[in-house]
Amino acid sequence: MTLWGDVVISFFLTLFADRLGRRRVLILGAALMAASGLVFALSANYWVLVAASILGVISPSGNEIGPFKAIEESTLSQLSPAAIRSDIFAWYILLGNAGTACGMVMCGWLVEWLQTLSGWSSTRAYRVIFGLYALLGLLKLGLSMILSETCEPEPPKQEYQQATELDDIETKSLLSSDDELPDTQPQPQPPSKLTPAPRALEKSRSIIPSISPASRAILLKLCVLFSFDSFASGLATATWLTYFFIIKFSIPEGYLGTLFFTTSIIAALSNLVASSISKRIGLLKTMVFTHLPSAIFLALIPLPSTPFPAMTLLVLRACTQNMDQAPRQSFLAAAVLPSERTAVMGVVNVVKTLSQSGGPVLTGWLAGLNKFWIAFLIAGALKAGYDLAMLKMFLGYRSREEVEDRRRVLGTREGVA
């Protein structure tokens, strides 16, 4: 229920964020985050905790599923030139993963310290963690309130109408007739063609974002592919990996916290390398050729009978595990219109979260049958299939920005000629 509550709230907040104001939605999300953390830190009533988990912003998987990610990524895409967007996303993901890693190692050692040295119960120790979570929510609330006006979406400039006309062959005649109008009549003429349409429809669309046909086609393909990759990630979450190392090698939780802190830092730093590679071979090839080795290493983790080789495979997987993230977000940002980015990225995040939620169920069932290794094998195979499918479906694909740049260059050449 926590997952569904967060997903529904995050979906609607990101869907309408550009119309309601990105800063307002970020402030609301941060307030929900702080409130839910405070409730978990202070209350012991079951139904109050259930309500806070559903209505608040708490991730049961440890991943960010609130409204922040899609809005932040859309804002970064808007403020970043296409040439350096992959670098910006690399640093954004690096700082996010570093924060996650620090949180994991701090929570692991803090809970262990409170239980062993101070003699606190598990419930009391974890209340401290939720109190820190609430404080971070308040800090995020304050930072969201001082964001500048440039974070808000730019005026669409009729880009949706232009994209729809370019996507639909039947509107070519409309385009040609519109092109003749500037020579004989002023600019207000094209909108007058659309005025017969009811203004109530226009008002309703002022809140609901419009997505062009070409963007919908790209979104559908990516959602299908990302769902397979996210389901595979759900099969081998950090929680299940921790449980696997505990039951097979009896490694203490504190040492595992340090191990996953190390792998998270390695995975975060690898994004900087991926950004450099993408400038040489392109975004798509970087996504595929860096993510594919991690799928292979993931499938091999349960094979060793001693802890050191298994931990080595885990570290090797971390070296390329997240190298596709910055190029993937840059690819998605370039594939859709600027006014569509927040809604599209919100939909993608929701699809990924829901797909990932099914993975732990299957892993738990396999673990109960003492077939834990099958979960790793399935996860590696699905991730490898996702990489190859991405390469098959989008090899040679040109994004909207690339097409527009090419048209601009050709137009400049024709003007010079």
C-alpha positions as a Markdown table, in Angstrom:
| # | Residue | x | y | z |
|---|---|---|---|---|
| 1 | Met | 0.0 | 0.0 | 0.0 |
| 2 | Thr | 2.9 | 2.3 | 0.7 |
| 3 | Leu | 4.2 | 1.7 | -2.8 |
| 4 | Trp | 0.8 | 2.3 | -4.5 |
| 5 | Gly | 0.2 | 5.4 | -2.4 |
| 6 | Asp | 3.6 | 7.0 | -3.3 |
| 7 | Val | 3.2 | 6.0 | -7.0 |
| 8 | Val | -0.3 | 7.5 | -7.3 |
| 9 | Ile | 0.6 | 10.8 | -5.6 |
| 10 | Ser | 3.9 | 11.1 | -7.5 |
| 11 | Phe | 2.2 | 10.4 | -10.8 |
| 12 | Phe | -0.4 | 13.1 | -10.4 |
| 13 | Leu | 2.0 | 15.6 | -9.0 |
| 14 | Thr | 4.5 | 15.1 | -11.9 |
| 15 | Leu | 1.6 | 15.0 | -14.5 |
| 16 | Phe | 0.4 | 18.5 | -13.5 |
| 17 | Ala | 3.7 | 19.9 | -12.2 |
| 18 | Asp | 4.4 | 22.2 | -15.2 |
| 19 | Arg | 0.9 | 23.7 | -15.0 |
| 20 | Leu | 0.8 | 24.1 | -11.3 |
| 21 | Gly | 4.4 | 25.2 | -10.9 |
| 22 | Arg | 7.4 | 23.0 | -10.4 |
| 23 | Arg | 8.5 | 24.8 | -7.2 |
| 24 | Arg | 5.1 | 24.4 | -5.7 |
| 25 | Val | 5.1 | 20.7 | -6.4 |
| 26 | Leu | 8.6 | 20.3 | -5.0 |
| 27 | Ile | 7.6 | 22.2 | -1.8 |
| 28 | Leu | 4.4 | 20.0 | -1.4 |
| 29 | Gly | 6.4 | 16.8 | -2.0 |
| 30 | Ala | 9.1 | 17.9 | 0.6 |
| 31 | Ala | 6.4 | 18.7 | 3.1 |
| 32 | Leu | 4.8 | 15.3 | 2.6 |
| 33 | Met | 8.2 | 13.7 | 3.1 |
| 34 | Ala | 8.9 | 15.6 | 6.3 |
| 35 | Ala | 5.4 | 14.9 | 7.7 |
| 36 | Ser | 5.6 | 11.1 | 7.0 |
| 37 | Gly | 9.0 | 10.9 | 8.6 |
| 38 | Leu | 7.8 | 12.7 | 11.6 |
| 39 | Val | 4.7 | 10.4 | 12.0 |
| 40 | Phe | 6.9 | 7.3 | 11.8 |
| 41 | Ala | 9.3 | 8.8 | 14.4 |
| 42 | Leu | 6.6 | 9.7 | 16.9 |
| 43 | Ser | 3.5 | 7.5 | 16.4 |
| 44 | Ala | 3.0 | 3.9 | 17.4 |
| 45 | Asn | -0.6 | 3.6 | 16.1 |
| 46 | Tyr | -0.8 | 1.1 | 13.2 |
| 47 | Trp | -3.5 | 2.9 | 11.2 |
| 48 | Val | -1.8 | 6.3 | 11.6 |
| 49 | Leu | 1.4 | 4.7 | 10.2 |
| 50 | Val | -0.5 | 3.1 | 7.3 |
| 51 | Ala | -2.0 | 6.5 | 6.5 |
| 52 | Ala | 1.4 | 8.2 | 6.7 |
| 53 | Ser | 3.0 | 5.6 | 4.5 |
| 54 | Ile | 0.2 | 5.9 | 1.8 |
| 55 | Leu | -0.2 | 9.7 | 1.8 |
| 56 | Gly | 3.4 | 10.6 | 2.6 |
| 57 | Val | 6.5 | 10.2 | 0.6 |
| 58 | Ile | 8.3 | 7.1 | 1.9 |
| 59 | Ser | 10.0 | 4.6 | -0.4 |
| 60 | Pro | 9.7 | 0.9 | 0.7 |
| 61 | Ser | 12.4 | -0.1 | -1.7 |
| 62 | Gly | 15.0 | 2.6 | -0.9 |
| 63 | Asn | 14.7 | 4.1 | -4.3 |
| 64 | Glu | 13.4 | 7.6 | -5.0 |
| 65 | Ile | 9.7 | 7.2 | -6.1 |
| 66 | Gly | 8.5 | 10.6 | -5.0 |
| 67 | Pro | 7.7 | 13.5 | -7.3 |
| 68 | Phe | 11.2 | 15.0 | -7.1 |
| 69 | Lys | 13.0 | 13.0 | -9.6 |
| 70 | Ala | 11.0 | 13.7 | -12.8 |
| 71 | Ile | 10.7 | 17.4 | -12.0 |
| 72 | Glu | 14.4 | 17.7 | -11.2 |
| 73 | Glu | 15.4 | 15.8 | -14.4 |
| 74 | Ser | 13.0 | 17.9 | -16.5 |
| 75 | Thr | 14.4 | 21.1 | -15.0 |
| 76 | Leu | 18.0 | 20.1 | -15.6 |
| 77 | Ser | 17.1 | 19.2 | -19.2 |
| 78 | Gln | 15.6 | 22.6 | -19.7 |
| 79 | Leu | 18.6 | 24.5 | -18.2 |
| 80 | Ser | 21.3 | 22.4 | -19.8 |
| 81 | Pro | 22.5 | 22.7 | -23.4 |
| 82 | Ala | 22.2 | 19.5 | -25.3 |
| 83 | Ala | 26.0 | 19.2 | -25.8 |
| 84 | Ile | 26.7 | 19.0 | -22.0 |
| 85 | Arg | 23.4 | 17.5 | -20.8 |
| 86 | Ser | 24.9 | 14.1 | -20.3 |
| 87 | Asp | 27.6 | 15.6 | -18.1 |
| 88 | Ile | 25.0 | 17.4 | -16.0 |
| 89 | Phe | 23.0 | 14.3 | -15.5 |
| 90 | Ala | 26.2 | 12.4 | -14.7 |
| 91 | Trp | 26.9 | 14.8 | -11.8 |
| 92 | Tyr | 23.3 | 14.8 | -10.7 |
| 93 | Ile | 23.2 | 10.9 | -10.5 |
| 94 | Leu | 26.6 | 10.9 | -8.9 |
| 95 | Leu | 25.5 | 13.2 | -6.1 |
| 96 | Gly | 22.2 | 11.2 | -5.7 |
| 97 | Asn | 24.0 | 7.9 | -5.5 |
| 98 | Ala | 26.6 | 9.2 | -3.1 |
| 99 | Gly | 23.9 | 10.5 | -0.9 |
| 100 | Thr | 22.2 | 7.1 | -1.0 |
| 101 | Ala | 25.5 | 5.4 | -0.2 |
| 102 | Cys | 26.1 | 7.6 | 2.8 |
| 103 | Gly | 22.6 | 7.1 | 4.0 |
| 104 | Met | 23.0 | 3.3 | 3.8 |
| 105 | Val | 26.3 | 3.1 | 5.7 |
| 106 | Met | 25.2 | 5.7 | 8.3 |
| 107 | Cys | 21.8 | 4.0 | 9.0 |
| 108 | Gly | 23.5 | 0.5 | 9.2 |
| 109 | Trp | 26.1 | 1.5 | 11.7 |
| 110 | Leu | 23.9 | 3.9 | 13.7 |
| 111 | Val | 21.2 | 1.3 | 14.2 |
| 112 | Glu | 23.8 | -1.3 | 15.2 |
| 113 | Trp | 25.5 | 1.2 | 17.6 |
| 114 | Leu | 22.2 | 2.2 | 19.2 |
| 115 | Gln | 21.3 | -1.5 | 19.7 |
| 116 | Thr | 24.6 | -2.9 | 21.0 |
| 117 | Leu | 26.2 | 0.0 | 22.9 |
| 118 | Ser | 23.1 | 1.9 | 24.1 |
| 119 | Gly | 20.9 | -1.2 | 24.5 |
| 120 | Trp | 18.0 | 0.3 | 22.5 |
| 121 | Ser | 15.3 | -1.8 | 21.0 |
| 122 | Ser | 15.1 | -2.1 | 17.2 |
| 123 | Thr | 11.9 | -0.1 | 17.1 |
| 124 | Arg | 13.4 | 2.8 | 19.1 |
| 125 | Ala | 16.6 | 2.8 | 17.0 |
| 126 | Tyr | 14.7 | 3.0 | 13.7 |
| 127 | Arg | 12.6 | 5.8 | 15.1 |
| 128 | Val | 15.8 | 7.9 | 15.2 |
| 129 | Ile | 16.3 | 7.1 | 11.5 |
| 130 | Phe | 12.8 | 8.3 | 10.6 |
| 131 | Gly | 13.5 | 11.5 | 12.7 |
| 132 | Leu | 16.6 | 12.1 | 10.5 |
| 133 | Tyr | 14.5 | 11.4 | 7.4 |
| 134 | Ala | 12.0 | 14.1 | 8.6 |
| 135 | Leu | 14.8 | 16.6 | 9.1 |
| 136 | Leu | 16.1 | 16.0 | 5.6 |
| 137 | Gly | 12.6 | 16.6 | 4.3 |
| 138 | Leu | 12.5 | 20.0 | 6.1 |
| 139 | Leu | 15.9 | 20.8 | 4.6 |
| 140 | Lys | 14.6 | 19.9 | 1.1 |
| 141 | Leu | 11.5 | 22.0 | 1.8 |
| 142 | Gly | 13.7 | 25.0 | 2.6 |
| 143 | Leu | 15.9 | 24.5 | -0.5 |
| 144 | Ser | 12.8 | 24.2 | -2.7 |
| 145 | Met | 11.5 | 27.5 | -1.5 |
| 146 | Ile | 14.5 | 29.4 | -2.6 |
| 147 | Leu | 14.7 | 28.1 | -6.1 |
| 148 | Ser | 14.6 | 30.7 | -8.8 |
| 149 | Glu | 12.0 | 31.5 | -11.5 |
| 150 | Thr | 14.2 | 29.8 | -14.1 |
| 151 | Cys | 13.2 | 26.4 | -12.8 |
| 152 | Glu | 9.7 | 26.9 | -14.1 |
| 153 | Pro | 8.8 | 25.6 | -17.6 |
| 154 | Glu | 9.3 | 27.9 | -20.5 |
| 155 | Pro | 6.3 | 28.9 | -22.7 |
| 156 | Pro | 5.5 | 26.1 | -25.1 |
| 157 | Lys | 5.7 | 28.4 | -28.2 |
| 158 | Gln | 3.2 | 26.2 | -30.1 |
| 159 | Glu | 5.7 | 23.4 | -30.2 |
| 160 | Tyr | 3.1 | 20.8 | -29.6 |
| 161 | Gln | 1.0 | 22.0 | -32.5 |
| 162 | Gln | 4.1 | 22.1 | -34.8 |
| 163 | Ala | 5.2 | 18.6 | -33.7 |
| 164 | Thr | 1.7 | 17.2 | -34.3 |
| 165 | Glu | 1.6 | 18.7 | -37.7 |
| 166 | Leu | 5.0 | 17.2 | -38.6 |
| 167 | Asp | 3.9 | 13.8 | -37.2 |
| 168 | Asp | 0.7 | 13.7 | -39.2 |
| 169 | Ile | 0.9 | 13.4 | -43.0 |
| 170 | Glu | -2.6 | 14.8 | -43.5 |
| 171 | Thr | -1.6 | 18.2 | -42.1 |
| 172 | Lys | 1.0 | 18.9 | -44.7 |
| 173 | Ser | -1.5 | 20.9 | -46.7 |
| 174 | Leu | -2.3 | 22.9 | -43.6 |
| 175 | Leu | 1.4 | 23.6 | -43.2 |
| 176 | Ser | 1.8 | 24.8 | -46.7 |
| 177 | Ser | -1.2 | 27.1 | -46.6 |
| 178 | Asp | 0.1 | 28.5 | -43.3 |
| 179 | Asp | 3.4 | 29.2 | -44.8 |
| 180 | Glu | 1.8 | 31.6 | -47.3 |
| 181 | Leu | 0.0 | 33.6 | -44.6 |
| 182 | Pro | 3.0 | 35.6 | -43.2 |
| 183 | Asp | 3.5 | 37.3 | -46.6 |
| 184 | Thr | -0.1 | 38.5 | -46.9 |
| 185 | Gln | -1.5 | 38.6 | -43.4 |
| 186 | Pro | -0.3 | 39.2 | -39.9 |
| 187 | Gln | 0.5 | 36.3 | -37.4 |
| 188 | Pro | -2.9 | 36.1 | -35.6 |
| 189 | Gln | -4.5 | 34.3 | -38.6 |
| 190 | Pro | -3.5 | 30.7 | -37.8 |
| 191 | Pro | -5.0 | 30.7 | -34.3 |
| 192 | Ser | -8.3 | 32.0 | -35.8 |
| 193 | Lys | -8.6 | 28.7 | -37.6 |
| 194 | Leu | -8.7 | 27.0 | -34.3 |
| 195 | Thr | -11.1 | 29.4 | -32.6 |
| 196 | Pro | -14.2 | 27.5 | -33.7 |
| 197 | Ala | -13.1 | 24.7 | -31.3 |
| 198 | Pro | -14.7 | 25.1 | -28.0 |
| 199 | Arg | -12.8 | 27.2 | -25.5 |
| 200 | Ala | -13.8 | 24.8 | -22.7 |
| 201 | Leu | -11.6 | 22.2 | -24.3 |
| 202 | Glu | -8.7 | 24.6 | -24.4 |
| 203 | Lys | -9.3 | 25.4 | -20.7 |
| 204 | Ser | -9.2 | 21.7 | -19.8 |
| 205 | Arg | -6.0 | 21.2 | -21.7 |
| 206 | Ser | -4.4 | 24.0 | -19.7 |
| 207 | Ile | -4.0 | 21.6 | -16.8 |
| 208 | Ile | -3.6 | 18.3 | -18.6 |
| 209 | Pro | -0.3 | 18.1 | -20.5 |
| 210 | Ser | -0.4 | 17.2 | -24.2 |
| 211 | Ile | 2.0 | 14.7 | -25.7 |
| 212 | Ser | 2.5 | 14.6 | -29.4 |
| 213 | Pro | 2.0 | 11.4 | -31.4 |
| 214 | Ala | 5.7 | 10.8 | -32.0 |
| 215 | Ser | 6.5 | 11.3 | -28.3 |
| 216 | Arg | 3.7 | 8.8 | -27.4 |
| 217 | Ala | 5.2 | 6.2 | -29.7 |
| 218 | Ile | 8.7 | 6.7 | -28.2 |
| 219 | Leu | 7.2 | 6.7 | -24.7 |
| 220 | Leu | 5.3 | 3.4 | -25.3 |
| 221 | Lys | 8.5 | 1.6 | -26.6 |
| 222 | Leu | 10.6 | 2.9 | -23.7 |
| 223 | Cys | 8.0 | 2.0 | -21.1 |
| 224 | Val | 7.9 | -1.6 | -22.3 |
| 225 | Leu | 11.7 | -1.9 | -22.3 |
| 226 | Phe | 12.2 | -0.1 | -19.0 |
| 227 | Ser | 9.6 | -2.4 | -17.4 |
| 228 | Phe | 11.6 | -5.5 | -18.2 |
| 229 | Asp | 14.8 | -3.8 | -16.9 |
| 230 | Ser | 13.1 | -2.6 | -13.7 |
| 231 | Phe | 11.5 | -6.0 | -13.1 |
| 232 | Ala | 15.0 | -7.5 | -13.3 |
| 233 | Ser | 16.3 | -4.9 | -10.8 |
| 234 | Gly | 13.5 | -5.9 | -8.5 |
| 235 | Leu | 14.6 | -9.5 | -8.6 |
| 236 | Ala | 18.0 | -8.5 | -7.2 |
| 237 | Thr | 17.4 | -5.4 | -5.0 |
| 238 | Ala | 20.0 | -4.3 | -2.4 |
| 239 | Thr | 17.7 | -5.9 | 0.3 |
| 240 | Trp | 17.7 | -9.3 | -1.4 |
| 241 | Leu | 21.4 | -9.1 | -2.1 |
| 242 | Thr | 22.0 | -8.3 | 1.6 |
| 243 | Tyr | 19.8 | -11.3 | 2.6 |
| 244 | Phe | 21.7 | -13.5 | 0.1 |
| 245 | Phe | 25.1 | -12.7 | 1.5 |
| 246 | Ile | 23.8 | -13.1 | 5.1 |
| 247 | Ile | 22.3 | -16.6 | 4.6 |
| 248 | Lys | 25.0 | -17.9 | 2.4 |
| 249 | Phe | 28.2 | -16.4 | 3.9 |
| 250 | Ser | 27.0 | -15.2 | 7.3 |
| 251 | Ile | 28.5 | -11.7 | 6.9 |
| 252 | Pro | 27.5 | -9.2 | 9.6 |
| 253 | Glu | 25.2 | -6.3 | 8.7 |
| 254 | Gly | 27.7 | -3.7 | 9.5 |
| 255 | Tyr | 30.3 | -5.1 | 7.0 |
| 256 | Leu | 27.6 | -5.5 | 4.4 |
| 257 | Gly | 26.6 | -1.9 | 4.9 |
| 258 | Thr | 30.3 | -1.0 | 4.2 |
| 259 | Leu | 30.3 | -3.3 | 1.1 |
| 260 | Phe | 27.2 | -1.7 | -0.4 |
| 261 | Phe | 28.5 | 1.8 | 0.5 |
| 262 | Thr | 31.6 | 0.9 | -1.6 |
| 263 | Thr | 29.6 | -0.5 | -4.5 |
| 264 | Ser | 27.3 | 2.6 | -4.5 |
| 265 | Ile | 30.3 | 5.0 | -4.6 |
| 266 | Ile | 31.8 | 3.0 | -7.5 |
| 267 | Ala | 28.5 | 3.0 | -9.4 |
| 268 | Ala | 28.1 | 6.7 | -8.8 |
| 269 | Leu | 31.6 | 7.5 | -10.1 |
| 270 | Ser | 31.1 | 5.3 | -13.1 |
| 271 | Asn | 28.5 | 7.9 | -14.4 |
| 272 | Leu | 31.3 | 10.4 | -15.1 |
| 273 | Val | 33.1 | 7.8 | -17.3 |
| 274 | Ala | 29.8 | 7.0 | -19.1 |
| 275 | Ser | 29.3 | 10.7 | -19.9 |
| 276 | Ser | 32.8 | 10.8 | -21.6 |
| 277 | Ile | 32.1 | 7.6 | -23.5 |
| 278 | Ser | 28.8 | 8.9 | -24.8 |
| 279 | Lys | 30.5 | 11.8 | -26.5 |
| 280 | Arg | 32.5 | 9.4 | -28.6 |
| 281 | Ile | 30.1 | 6.6 | -29.5 |
| 282 | Gly | 26.7 | 8.2 | -28.8 |
| 283 | Leu | 24.1 | 7.9 | -26.1 |
| 284 | Leu | 22.5 | 4.6 | -27.2 |
| 285 | Lys | 25.6 | 2.6 | -27.7 |
| 286 | Thr | 26.9 | 3.8 | -24.3 |
| 287 | Met | 23.7 | 2.7 | -22.7 |
| 288 | Val | 23.9 | -0.8 | -24.1 |
| 289 | Phe | 27.6 | -1.5 | -24.1 |
| 290 | Thr | 28.2 | -0.4 | -20.5 |
| 291 | His | 25.0 | -1.9 | -19.0 |
| 292 | Leu | 25.4 | -5.4 | -20.7 |
| 293 | Pro | 28.5 | -6.4 | -18.6 |
| 294 | Ser | 26.7 | -5.7 | -15.4 |
| 295 | Ala | 23.9 | -8.0 | -16.4 |
| 296 | Ile | 26.4 | -10.8 | -16.9 |
| 297 | Phe | 28.1 | -10.2 | -13.5 |
| 298 | Leu | 24.7 | -10.2 | -11.8 |
| 299 | Ala | 23.9 | -13.6 | -13.2 |
| 300 | Leu | 27.2 | -15.0 | -11.9 |
| 301 | Ile | 27.0 | -13.7 | -8.3 |
| 302 | Pro | 25.4 | -16.9 | -6.8 |
| 303 | Leu | 28.0 | -19.3 | -8.4 |
| 304 | Pro | 31.0 | -18.9 | -6.0 |
| 305 | Ser | 31.0 | -20.9 | -2.9 |
| 306 | Thr | 33.2 | -18.5 | -0.9 |
| 307 | Pro | 32.5 | -14.8 | -0.1 |
| 308 | Phe | 35.4 | -13.1 | -1.7 |
| 309 | Pro | 34.7 | -14.1 | -5.4 |
| 310 | Ala | 31.0 | -13.3 | -4.9 |
| 311 | Met | 31.9 | -9.8 | -3.5 |
| 312 | Thr | 34.3 | -9.3 | -6.4 |
| 313 | Leu | 31.5 | -10.0 | -8.9 |
| 314 | Leu | 29.3 | -7.6 | -6.9 |
| 315 | Val | 32.0 | -4.9 | -7.2 |
| 316 | Leu | 32.5 | -5.6 | -10.9 |
| 317 | Arg | 28.8 | -5.3 | -11.5 |
| 318 | Ala | 28.8 | -1.9 | -9.7 |
| 319 | Cys | 31.5 | -0.7 | -12.0 |
| 320 | Thr | 29.1 | -0.7 | -15.0 |
| 321 | Gln | 25.7 | -1.0 | -13.2 |
| 322 | Asn | 24.7 | 2.6 | -13.4 |
| 323 | Met | 26.7 | 3.8 | -16.4 |
| 324 | Asp | 23.6 | 3.8 | -18.6 |
| 325 | Gln | 21.6 | 6.2 | -16.3 |
| 326 | Ala | 23.0 | 9.6 | -17.5 |
| 327 | Pro | 23.0 | 8.7 | -21.2 |
| 328 | Arg | 19.5 | 7.2 | -20.8 |
| 329 | Gln | 18.1 | 10.4 | -19.2 |
| 330 | Ser | 19.8 | 12.5 | -21.9 |
| 331 | Phe | 18.3 | 10.3 | -24.6 |
| 332 | Leu | 14.8 | 10.5 | -23.1 |
| 333 | Ala | 15.1 | 14.3 | -22.7 |
| 334 | Ala | 16.1 | 14.8 | -26.3 |
| 335 | Ala | 13.5 | 12.4 | -27.7 |
| 336 | Val | 10.4 | 14.4 | -26.5 |
| 337 | Leu | 9.4 | 18.1 | -26.6 |
| 338 | Pro | 10.6 | 20.3 | -23.7 |
| 339 | Ser | 7.0 | 20.9 | -22.6 |
| 340 | Glu | 6.4 | 17.1 | -22.4 |
| 341 | Arg | 9.5 | 16.2 | -20.4 |
| 342 | Thr | 8.1 | 16.4 | -16.8 |
| 343 | Ala | 5.0 | 14.4 | -17.6 |
| 344 | Val | 6.9 | 11.8 | -19.7 |
| 345 | Met | 9.6 | 11.3 | -17.1 |
| 346 | Gly | 7.0 | 11.0 | -14.5 |
| 347 | Val | 5.2 | 8.3 | -16.4 |
| 348 | Val | 8.5 | 6.5 | -17.0 |
| 349 | Asn | 9.4 | 6.6 | -13.3 |
| 350 | Val | 5.9 | 5.2 | -12.4 |
| 351 | Val | 6.2 | 2.4 | -14.9 |
| 352 | Lys | 9.7 | 1.5 | -13.6 |
| 353 | Thr | 8.6 | 1.6 | -10.0 |
| 354 | Leu | 5.5 | -0.6 | -10.6 |
| 355 | Ser | 7.5 | -3.1 | -12.6 |
| 356 | Gln | 10.2 | -3.3 | -10.0 |
| 357 | Ser | 7.7 | -4.0 | -7.3 |
| 358 | Gly | 6.9 | -7.4 | -8.8 |
| 359 | Gly | 10.5 | -8.6 | -8.7 |
| 360 | Pro | 10.9 | -9.1 | -4.9 |
| 361 | Val | 7.7 | -11.3 | -4.8 |
| 362 | Leu | 9.3 | -13.8 | -7.3 |
| 363 | Thr | 12.6 | -13.7 | -5.5 |
| 364 | Gly | 11.0 | -14.4 | -2.2 |
| 365 | Trp | 9.1 | -17.4 | -3.6 |
| 366 | Leu | 12.3 | -18.8 | -5.1 |
| 367 | Ala | 14.2 | -18.1 | -1.9 |
| 368 | Gly | 11.6 | -20.1 | 0.0 |
| 369 | Leu | 12.2 | -23.0 | -2.4 |
| 370 | Asn | 16.0 | -22.8 | -1.8 |
| 371 | Lys | 16.4 | -21.7 | -5.5 |
| 372 | Phe | 17.8 | -18.2 | -4.8 |
| 373 | Trp | 20.3 | -18.5 | -7.7 |
| 374 | Ile | 17.5 | -18.7 | -10.3 |
| 375 | Ala | 16.4 | -15.1 | -9.4 |
| 376 | Phe | 19.9 | -13.8 | -10.2 |
| 377 | Leu | 20.0 | -15.8 | -13.5 |
| 378 | Ile | 16.5 | -14.5 | -14.6 |
| 379 | Ala | 17.6 | -10.9 | -13.6 |
| 380 | Gly | 20.8 | -11.1 | -15.7 |
| 381 | Ala | 19.0 | -12.6 | -18.7 |
| 382 | Leu | 16.2 | -9.9 | -18.6 |
| 383 | Lys | 18.7 | -7.1 | -18.3 |
| 384 | Ala | 20.8 | -8.5 | -21.2 |
| 385 | Gly | 17.6 | -8.8 | -23.3 |
| 386 | Tyr | 16.7 | -5.2 | -22.5 |
| 387 | Asp | 20.1 | -4.0 | -23.7 |
| 388 | Leu | 19.9 | -5.9 | -27.0 |
| 389 | Ala | 16.3 | -4.8 | -27.5 |
| 390 | Met | 17.2 | -1.2 | -27.0 |
| 391 | Leu | 20.0 | -1.5 | -29.6 |
| 392 | Lys | 17.7 | -3.3 | -32.0 |
| 393 | Met | 14.8 | -0.7 | -31.7 |
| 394 | Phe | 16.7 | 2.5 | -31.6 |
| 395 | Leu | 19.9 | 2.0 | -33.5 |
| 396 | Gly | 20.1 | 4.8 | -36.0 |
| 397 | Tyr | 17.3 | 6.8 | -34.3 |
| 398 | Arg | 17.6 | 10.6 | -34.5 |
| 399 | Ser | 16.1 | 12.6 | -31.6 |
| 400 | Arg | 14.0 | 15.7 | -32.1 |
| 401 | Glu | 16.9 | 17.9 | -31.2 |
| 402 | Glu | 19.2 | 16.2 | -33.7 |
| 403 | Val | 16.5 | 16.6 | -36.4 |
| 404 | Glu | 16.0 | 20.2 | -35.6 |
| 405 | Asp | 19.7 | 20.9 | -35.6 |
| 406 | Arg | 20.0 | 19.2 | -38.9 |
| 407 | Arg | 17.2 | 21.3 | -40.4 |
| 408 | Arg | 18.7 | 24.5 | -39.0 |
| 409 | Val | 22.1 | 23.7 | -40.6 |
| 410 | Leu | 20.4 | 22.8 | -43.9 |
| 411 | Gly | 18.4 | 26.0 | -43.8 |
| 412 | Thr | 21.5 | 28.1 | -43.1 |
| 413 | Arg | 23.2 | 26.5 | -46.1 |
| 414 | Glu | 20.3 | 27.2 | -48.3 |
| 415 | Gly | 20.2 | 30.8 | -47.2 |
| 416 | Val | 23.9 | 31.2 | -47.9 |
| 417 | Ala | 23.5 | 29.5 | -51.3 |
